[in-house]
Tab-separated table of C-alpha atoms in Angstrom:
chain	number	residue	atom	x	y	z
A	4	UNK	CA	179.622	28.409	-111.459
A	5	UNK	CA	178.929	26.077	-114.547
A	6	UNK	CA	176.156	27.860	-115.332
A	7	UNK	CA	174.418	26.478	-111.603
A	8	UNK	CA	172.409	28.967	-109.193
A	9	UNK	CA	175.439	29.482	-106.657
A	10	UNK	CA	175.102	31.281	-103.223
A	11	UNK	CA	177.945	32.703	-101.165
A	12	UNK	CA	177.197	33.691	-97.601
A	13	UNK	CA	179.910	36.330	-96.710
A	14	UNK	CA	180.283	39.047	-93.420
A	15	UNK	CA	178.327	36.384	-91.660
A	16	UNK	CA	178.467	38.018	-87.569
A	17	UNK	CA	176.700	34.255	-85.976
A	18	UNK	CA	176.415	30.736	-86.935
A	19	UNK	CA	172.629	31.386	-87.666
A	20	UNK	CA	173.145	33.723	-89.736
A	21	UNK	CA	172.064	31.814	-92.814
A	22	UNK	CA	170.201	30.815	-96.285
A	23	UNK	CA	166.810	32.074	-96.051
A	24	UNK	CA	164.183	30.572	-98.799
A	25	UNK	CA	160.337	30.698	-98.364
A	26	UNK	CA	158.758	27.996	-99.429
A	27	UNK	CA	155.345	28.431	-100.832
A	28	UNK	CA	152.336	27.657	-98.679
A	29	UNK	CA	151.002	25.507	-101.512
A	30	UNK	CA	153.785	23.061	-101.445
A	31	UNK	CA	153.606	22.431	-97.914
A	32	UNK	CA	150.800	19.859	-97.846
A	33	UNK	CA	150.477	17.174	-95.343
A	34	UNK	CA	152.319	14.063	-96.349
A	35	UNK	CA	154.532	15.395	-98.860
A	36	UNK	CA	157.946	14.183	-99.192
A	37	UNK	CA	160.597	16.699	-100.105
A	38	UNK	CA	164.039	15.833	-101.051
A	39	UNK	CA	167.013	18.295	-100.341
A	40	UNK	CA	170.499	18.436	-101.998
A	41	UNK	CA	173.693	20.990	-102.565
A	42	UNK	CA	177.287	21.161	-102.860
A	43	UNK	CA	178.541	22.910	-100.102
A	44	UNK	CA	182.021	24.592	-99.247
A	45	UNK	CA	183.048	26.138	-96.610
A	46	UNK	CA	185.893	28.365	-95.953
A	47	UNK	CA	186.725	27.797	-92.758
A	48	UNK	CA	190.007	26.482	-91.544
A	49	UNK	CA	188.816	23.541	-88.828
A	50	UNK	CA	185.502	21.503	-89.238
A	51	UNK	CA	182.494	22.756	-88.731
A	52	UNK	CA	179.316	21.257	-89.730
A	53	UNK	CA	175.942	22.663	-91.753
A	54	UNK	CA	172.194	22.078	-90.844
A	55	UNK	CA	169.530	22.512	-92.832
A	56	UNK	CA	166.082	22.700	-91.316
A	57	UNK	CA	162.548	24.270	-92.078
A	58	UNK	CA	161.615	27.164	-89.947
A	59	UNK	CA	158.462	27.960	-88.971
A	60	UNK	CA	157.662	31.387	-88.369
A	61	UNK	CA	154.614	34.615	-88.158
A	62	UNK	CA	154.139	36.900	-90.513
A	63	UNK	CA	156.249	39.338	-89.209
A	64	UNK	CA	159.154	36.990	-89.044
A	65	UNK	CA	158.863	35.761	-85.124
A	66	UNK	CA	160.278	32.214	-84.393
A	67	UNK	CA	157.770	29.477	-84.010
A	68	UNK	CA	159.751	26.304	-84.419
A	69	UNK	CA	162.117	24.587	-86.529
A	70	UNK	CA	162.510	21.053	-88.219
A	71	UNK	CA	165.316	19.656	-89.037
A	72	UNK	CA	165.976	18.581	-92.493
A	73	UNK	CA	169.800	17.220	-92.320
A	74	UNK	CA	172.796	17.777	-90.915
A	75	UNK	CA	175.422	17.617	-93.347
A	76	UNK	CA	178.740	15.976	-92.320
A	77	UNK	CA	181.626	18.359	-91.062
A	78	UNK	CA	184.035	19.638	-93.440
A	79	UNK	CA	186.669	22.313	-93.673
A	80	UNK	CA	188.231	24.497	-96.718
A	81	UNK	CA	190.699	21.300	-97.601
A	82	UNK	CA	187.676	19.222	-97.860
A	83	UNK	CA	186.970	21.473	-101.071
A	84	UNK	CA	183.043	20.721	-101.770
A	85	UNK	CA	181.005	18.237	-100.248
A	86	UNK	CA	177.537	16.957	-101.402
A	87	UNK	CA	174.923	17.295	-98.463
A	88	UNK	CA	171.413	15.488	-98.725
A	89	UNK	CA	168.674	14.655	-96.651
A	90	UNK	CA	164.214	14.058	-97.020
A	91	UNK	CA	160.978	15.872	-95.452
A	92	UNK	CA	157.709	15.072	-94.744
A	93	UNK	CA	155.418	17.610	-94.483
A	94	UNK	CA	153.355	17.471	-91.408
A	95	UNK	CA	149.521	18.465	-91.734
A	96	UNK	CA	150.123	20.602	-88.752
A	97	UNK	CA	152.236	22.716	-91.041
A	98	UNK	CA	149.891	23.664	-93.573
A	99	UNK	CA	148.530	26.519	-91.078
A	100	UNK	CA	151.764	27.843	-90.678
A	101	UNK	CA	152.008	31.855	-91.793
A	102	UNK	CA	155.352	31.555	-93.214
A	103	UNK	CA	157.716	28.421	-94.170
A	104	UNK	CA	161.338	29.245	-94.781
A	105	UNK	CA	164.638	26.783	-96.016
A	106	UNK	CA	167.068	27.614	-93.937
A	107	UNK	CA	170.929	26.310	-94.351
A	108	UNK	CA	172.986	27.778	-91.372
A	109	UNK	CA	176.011	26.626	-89.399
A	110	UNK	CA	175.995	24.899	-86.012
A	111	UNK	CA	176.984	27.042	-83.112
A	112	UNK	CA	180.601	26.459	-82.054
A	113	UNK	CA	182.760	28.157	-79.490
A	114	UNK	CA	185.129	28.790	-83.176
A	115	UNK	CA	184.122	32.246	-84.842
A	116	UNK	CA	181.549	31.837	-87.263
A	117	UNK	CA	182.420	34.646	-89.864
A	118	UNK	CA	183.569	32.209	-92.511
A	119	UNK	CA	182.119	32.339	-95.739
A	120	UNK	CA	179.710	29.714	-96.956
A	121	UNK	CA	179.661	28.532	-100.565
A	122	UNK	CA	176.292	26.588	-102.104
A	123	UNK	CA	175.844	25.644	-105.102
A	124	UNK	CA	173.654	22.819	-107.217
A	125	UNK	CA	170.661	23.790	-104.403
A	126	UNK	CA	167.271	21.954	-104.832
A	127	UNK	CA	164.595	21.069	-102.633
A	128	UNK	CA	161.769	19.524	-104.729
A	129	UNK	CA	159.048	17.211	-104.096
A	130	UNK	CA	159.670	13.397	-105.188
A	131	UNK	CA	157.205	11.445	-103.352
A	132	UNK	CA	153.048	11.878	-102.324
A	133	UNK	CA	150.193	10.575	-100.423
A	134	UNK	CA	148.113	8.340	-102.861
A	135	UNK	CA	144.108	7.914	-102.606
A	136	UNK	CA	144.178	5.414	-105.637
A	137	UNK	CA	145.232	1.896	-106.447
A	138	UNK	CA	145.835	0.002	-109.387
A	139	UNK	CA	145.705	-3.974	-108.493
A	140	UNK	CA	145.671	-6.880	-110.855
A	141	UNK	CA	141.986	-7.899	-111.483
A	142	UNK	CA	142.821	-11.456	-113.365
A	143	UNK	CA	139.957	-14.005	-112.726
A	144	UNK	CA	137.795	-10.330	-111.517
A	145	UNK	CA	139.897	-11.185	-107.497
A	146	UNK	CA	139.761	-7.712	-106.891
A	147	UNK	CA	136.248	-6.243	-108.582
A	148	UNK	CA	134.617	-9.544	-106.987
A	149	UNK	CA	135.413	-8.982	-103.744
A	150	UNK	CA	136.910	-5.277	-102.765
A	151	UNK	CA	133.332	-3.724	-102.864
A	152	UNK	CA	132.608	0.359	-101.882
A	153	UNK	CA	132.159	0.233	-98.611
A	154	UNK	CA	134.885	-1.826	-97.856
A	155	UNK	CA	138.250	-1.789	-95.296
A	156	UNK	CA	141.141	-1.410	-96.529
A	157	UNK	CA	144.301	-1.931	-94.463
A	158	UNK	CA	147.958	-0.616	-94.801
A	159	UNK	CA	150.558	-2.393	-92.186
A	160	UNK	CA	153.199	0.133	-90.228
A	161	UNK	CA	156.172	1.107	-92.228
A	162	UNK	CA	158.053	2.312	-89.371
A	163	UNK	CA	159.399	-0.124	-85.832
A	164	UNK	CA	155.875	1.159	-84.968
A	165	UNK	CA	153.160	-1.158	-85.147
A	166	UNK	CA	150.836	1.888	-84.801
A	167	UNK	CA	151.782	3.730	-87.381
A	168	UNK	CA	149.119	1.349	-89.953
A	169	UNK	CA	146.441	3.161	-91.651
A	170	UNK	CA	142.754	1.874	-92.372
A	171	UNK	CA	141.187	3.499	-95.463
A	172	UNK	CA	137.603	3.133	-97.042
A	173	UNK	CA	136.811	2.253	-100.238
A	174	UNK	CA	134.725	5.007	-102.099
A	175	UNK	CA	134.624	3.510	-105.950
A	176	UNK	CA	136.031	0.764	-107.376
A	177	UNK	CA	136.245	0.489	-111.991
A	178	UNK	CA	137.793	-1.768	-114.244
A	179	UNK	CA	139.832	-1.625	-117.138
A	180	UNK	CA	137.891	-2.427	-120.301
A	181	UNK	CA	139.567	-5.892	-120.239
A	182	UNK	CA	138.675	-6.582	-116.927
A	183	UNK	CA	142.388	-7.171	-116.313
A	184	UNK	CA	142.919	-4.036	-114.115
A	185	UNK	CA	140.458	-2.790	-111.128
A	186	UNK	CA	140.833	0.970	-109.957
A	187	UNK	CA	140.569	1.260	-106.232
A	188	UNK	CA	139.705	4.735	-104.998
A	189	UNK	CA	139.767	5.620	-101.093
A	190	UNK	CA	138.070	8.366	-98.962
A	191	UNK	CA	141.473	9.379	-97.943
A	192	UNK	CA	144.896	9.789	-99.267
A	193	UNK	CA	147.514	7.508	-97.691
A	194	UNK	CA	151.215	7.565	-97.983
A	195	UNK	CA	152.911	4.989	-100.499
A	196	UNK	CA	153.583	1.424	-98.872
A	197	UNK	CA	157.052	0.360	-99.267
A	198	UNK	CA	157.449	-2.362	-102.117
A	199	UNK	CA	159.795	-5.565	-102.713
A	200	UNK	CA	162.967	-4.319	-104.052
A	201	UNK	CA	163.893	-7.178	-106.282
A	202	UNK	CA	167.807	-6.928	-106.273
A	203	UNK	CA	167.430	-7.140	-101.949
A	204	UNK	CA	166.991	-10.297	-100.979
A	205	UNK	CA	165.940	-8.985	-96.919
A	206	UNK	CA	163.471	-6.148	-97.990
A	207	UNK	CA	160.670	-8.734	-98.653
A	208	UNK	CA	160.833	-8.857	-94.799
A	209	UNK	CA	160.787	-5.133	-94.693
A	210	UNK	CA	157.901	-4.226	-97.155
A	211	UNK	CA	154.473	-2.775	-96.074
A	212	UNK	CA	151.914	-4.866	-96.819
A	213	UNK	CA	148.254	-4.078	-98.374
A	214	UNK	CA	145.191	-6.165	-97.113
A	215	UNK	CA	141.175	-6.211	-97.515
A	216	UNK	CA	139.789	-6.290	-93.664
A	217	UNK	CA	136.022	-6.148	-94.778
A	218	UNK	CA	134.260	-9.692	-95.619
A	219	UNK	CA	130.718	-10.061	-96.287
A	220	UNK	CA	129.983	-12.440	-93.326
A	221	UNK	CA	130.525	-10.811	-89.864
A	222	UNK	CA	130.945	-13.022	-86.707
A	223	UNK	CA	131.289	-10.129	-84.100
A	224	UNK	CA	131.287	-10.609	-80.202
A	225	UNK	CA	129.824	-7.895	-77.749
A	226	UNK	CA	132.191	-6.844	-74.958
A	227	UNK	CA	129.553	-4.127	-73.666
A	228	UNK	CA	129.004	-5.244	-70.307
A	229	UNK	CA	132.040	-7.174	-70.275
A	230	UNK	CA	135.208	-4.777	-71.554
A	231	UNK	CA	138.052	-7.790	-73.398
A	232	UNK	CA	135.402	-9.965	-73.260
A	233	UNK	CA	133.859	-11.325	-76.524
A	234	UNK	CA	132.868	-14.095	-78.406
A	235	UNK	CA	134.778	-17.360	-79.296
A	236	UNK	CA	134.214	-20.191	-82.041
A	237	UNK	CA	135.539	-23.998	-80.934
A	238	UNK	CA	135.121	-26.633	-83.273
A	239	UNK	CA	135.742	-29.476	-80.262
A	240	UNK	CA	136.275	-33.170	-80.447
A	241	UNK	CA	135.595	-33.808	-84.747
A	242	UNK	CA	138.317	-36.483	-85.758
A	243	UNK	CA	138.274	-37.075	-89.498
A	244	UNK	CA	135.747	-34.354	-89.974
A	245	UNK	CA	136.610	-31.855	-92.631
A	246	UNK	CA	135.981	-28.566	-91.431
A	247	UNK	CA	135.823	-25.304	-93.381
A	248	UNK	CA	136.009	-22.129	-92.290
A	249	UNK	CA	136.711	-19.234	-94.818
A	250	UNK	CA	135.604	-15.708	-95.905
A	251	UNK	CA	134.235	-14.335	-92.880
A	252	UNK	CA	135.009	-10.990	-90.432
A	253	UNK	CA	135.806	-11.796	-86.827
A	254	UNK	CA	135.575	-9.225	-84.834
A	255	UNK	CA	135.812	-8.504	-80.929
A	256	UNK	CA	136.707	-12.547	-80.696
A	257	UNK	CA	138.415	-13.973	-77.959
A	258	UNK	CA	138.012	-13.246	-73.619
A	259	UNK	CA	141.226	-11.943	-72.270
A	260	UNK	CA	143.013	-14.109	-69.701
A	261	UNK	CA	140.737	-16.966	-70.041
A	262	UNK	CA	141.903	-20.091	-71.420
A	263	UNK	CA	140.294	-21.904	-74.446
A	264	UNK	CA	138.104	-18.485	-75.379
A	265	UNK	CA	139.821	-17.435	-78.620
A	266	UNK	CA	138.554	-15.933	-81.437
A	267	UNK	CA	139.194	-19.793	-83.438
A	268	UNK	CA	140.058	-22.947	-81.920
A	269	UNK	CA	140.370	-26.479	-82.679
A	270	UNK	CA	140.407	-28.501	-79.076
A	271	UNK	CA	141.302	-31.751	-79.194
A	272	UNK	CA	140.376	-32.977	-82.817
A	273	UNK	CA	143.116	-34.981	-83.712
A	274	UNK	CA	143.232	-35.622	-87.169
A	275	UNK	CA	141.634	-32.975	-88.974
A	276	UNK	CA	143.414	-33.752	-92.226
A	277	UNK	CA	141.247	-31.607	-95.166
A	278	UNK	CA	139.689	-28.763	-92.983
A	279	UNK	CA	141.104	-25.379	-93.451
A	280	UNK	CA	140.696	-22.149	-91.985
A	281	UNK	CA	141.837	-19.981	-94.716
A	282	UNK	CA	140.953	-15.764	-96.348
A	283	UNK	CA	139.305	-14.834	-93.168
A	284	UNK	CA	139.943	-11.244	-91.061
A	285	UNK	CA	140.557	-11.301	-87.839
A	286	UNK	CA	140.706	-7.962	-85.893
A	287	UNK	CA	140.322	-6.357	-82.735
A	288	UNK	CA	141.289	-9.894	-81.075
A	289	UNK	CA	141.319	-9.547	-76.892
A	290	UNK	CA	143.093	-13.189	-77.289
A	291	UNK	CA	144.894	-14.667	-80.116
A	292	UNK	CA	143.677	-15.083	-83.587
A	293	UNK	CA	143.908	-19.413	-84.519
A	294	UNK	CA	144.900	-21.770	-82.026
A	295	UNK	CA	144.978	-25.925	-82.549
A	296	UNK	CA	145.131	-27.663	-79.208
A	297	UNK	CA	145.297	-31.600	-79.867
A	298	UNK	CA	144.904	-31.239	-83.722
A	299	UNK	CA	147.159	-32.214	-86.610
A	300	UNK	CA	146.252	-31.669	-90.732
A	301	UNK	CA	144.396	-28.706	-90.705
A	302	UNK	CA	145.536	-25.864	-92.930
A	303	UNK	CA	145.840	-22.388	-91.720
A	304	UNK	CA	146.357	-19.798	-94.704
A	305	UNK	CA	145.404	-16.840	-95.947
A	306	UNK	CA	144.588	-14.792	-93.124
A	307	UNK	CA	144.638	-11.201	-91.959
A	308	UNK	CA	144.669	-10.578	-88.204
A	309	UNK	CA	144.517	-6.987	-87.336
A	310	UNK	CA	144.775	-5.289	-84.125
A	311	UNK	CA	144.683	-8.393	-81.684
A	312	UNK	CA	146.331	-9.530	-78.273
A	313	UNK	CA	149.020	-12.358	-77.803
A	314	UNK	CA	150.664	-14.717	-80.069
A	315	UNK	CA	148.218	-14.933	-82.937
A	316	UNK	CA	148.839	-18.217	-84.211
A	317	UNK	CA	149.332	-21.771	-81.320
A	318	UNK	CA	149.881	-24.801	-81.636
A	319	UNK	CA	149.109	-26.807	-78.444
A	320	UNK	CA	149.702	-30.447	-77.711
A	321	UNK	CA	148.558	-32.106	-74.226
């Protein structure tokens, strides 16, 4: 129909009984996003409902598992045709699979299943990959100056799960002839952060986020004989002292459940108009990240904290 590749499943005997498409092993890599759409009608006279789902199966056609796909909403013959989409990553897990198969079926219901089943406008393509590249803005050389090979490179959780962030290394790092641009290339591929959509005022809050974890100056605490147990930095008692701390890794800061060991603390320095604590990392916290106890005028800015325990940034007043 209008010159479309159109499918009509007729004599069907069971609600499985289906659209069978196998999907070549060398599409099915890990982190692969595959987008599914159709028109679908079906002639049946009460609602019934379509799912599509990958199946998973042995050579010689044996059920391994399925994954579902969609399931399209339910619709009847007067609902003429009705467009049915839906996404799918590609687990890694998958990629050892014997034999991948698209399948579009009906769901099961205690209604006999021998309508026919009309498809038409079918695609299943990929639209979106993991990435082992980025391209960042190098103006005043911020990027080539300081993201060095070698180097930590963090992407937060897109999901409601803070575990779901990824840590990459960087394995080369070139600039445009103009210097403008800098060419980040990690060890492994990661999938695409989520960026600022500039029409939505509430995905700012939303977006994954992109940081450098690696500094050149390390301040790291040993819990070895002492598990949650590491070091702590206190700048104590320095009124109208300027204090600067800035650029450095802290890691396994901070003693877990005892008070005034955190990983940075001001105690009880009043004004402390002018000092800053400002572009440092601060990861694998067991307490906190910054805390100011008694202190007014510093600046905190600028800071990742990574992987740490309780409310990263205090303010305390007694």
């Amino acid at each position: 129909e209008g010159g479309n590749k159109f499918y009509r499943l007729s004599e069907r005997t069971e609600y499985y009984h289906g659209f069978h498409q196998t999907i070549p092993s060398k599409c099915a890599q890990a982190d692969i996003m595959f987008e599914f759409s159709a028109r679908i009608r079906l002639h049946s006279e009460v609602k019934e409902q379509v799912r599509v789902e990958i199946d998973a199966r042995e050579l010689n056609g044996d059920y391994i598992n399925d994954y579902d796909i969609v399931a399209c909403p339910e619709q009847s013959i007067s609902d003429g045709w009705q467009i049915c989409t839906g996404t799918f990553v590609f687990d890694g897990t998958l990629m050892d699979t014997p034999l991948l198969e698209l399948n579009i079926k009906t769901i099961g219901s205690s209604v006999t299943n021998n309508f026919d089943v009309d498809i038409d406008d079918l695609s299943f393509r990929p639209t979106e990959g993991p990435l082992d590249t980025l391209v960042l803005d190098n103006t005043n050389n911020k990027v080539s100056g300081c993201w060095g090979v070698g180097s930590e490179v963090l992407f937060t959780s897109q999901t409601l799960t803070y575990e779901d962030d990824e840590v990459r290394t960087i394995v080369n790092v070139a600039t445009t002839s103009d210097g403008m641009f800098a060419t980040i290339k990690l060890d492994n591929a990661v999938y695409p952060t989520s960026v600022v959509v500039d029409d939505d005022p509430n995905a700012a809050a939303f977006a994954g986020e992109v940081a450098l974890l690696t500094r050149n100056v390390i301040v790291e605490g040993d819990d070895a004989n002492s598990p949650d147990h590491g070091g702590y930095l206190m700048v104590y008692r320095t009124p109208n002292v300027e204090q600067t701390i800035e650029g450095i890794e802290f890691k396994k800061m901070g003693q877990l459940g005892i008070f005034d060991r955190y990983p940075i603390q001001f105690e009880q320095c009043k004004d402390a108009g002018g000092s800053r604590v400002s572009m440092n990392t601060i990861r694998d916290s067991f307490q906190r990240c910054v805390v100011l106890e008694g202190t007014n005028g510093a600046i905190i800015s600028k800071n990742v904290a990574f992987n740490t325990a309780g409310h990263c940034y205090v303010l305390e007043d007694r």
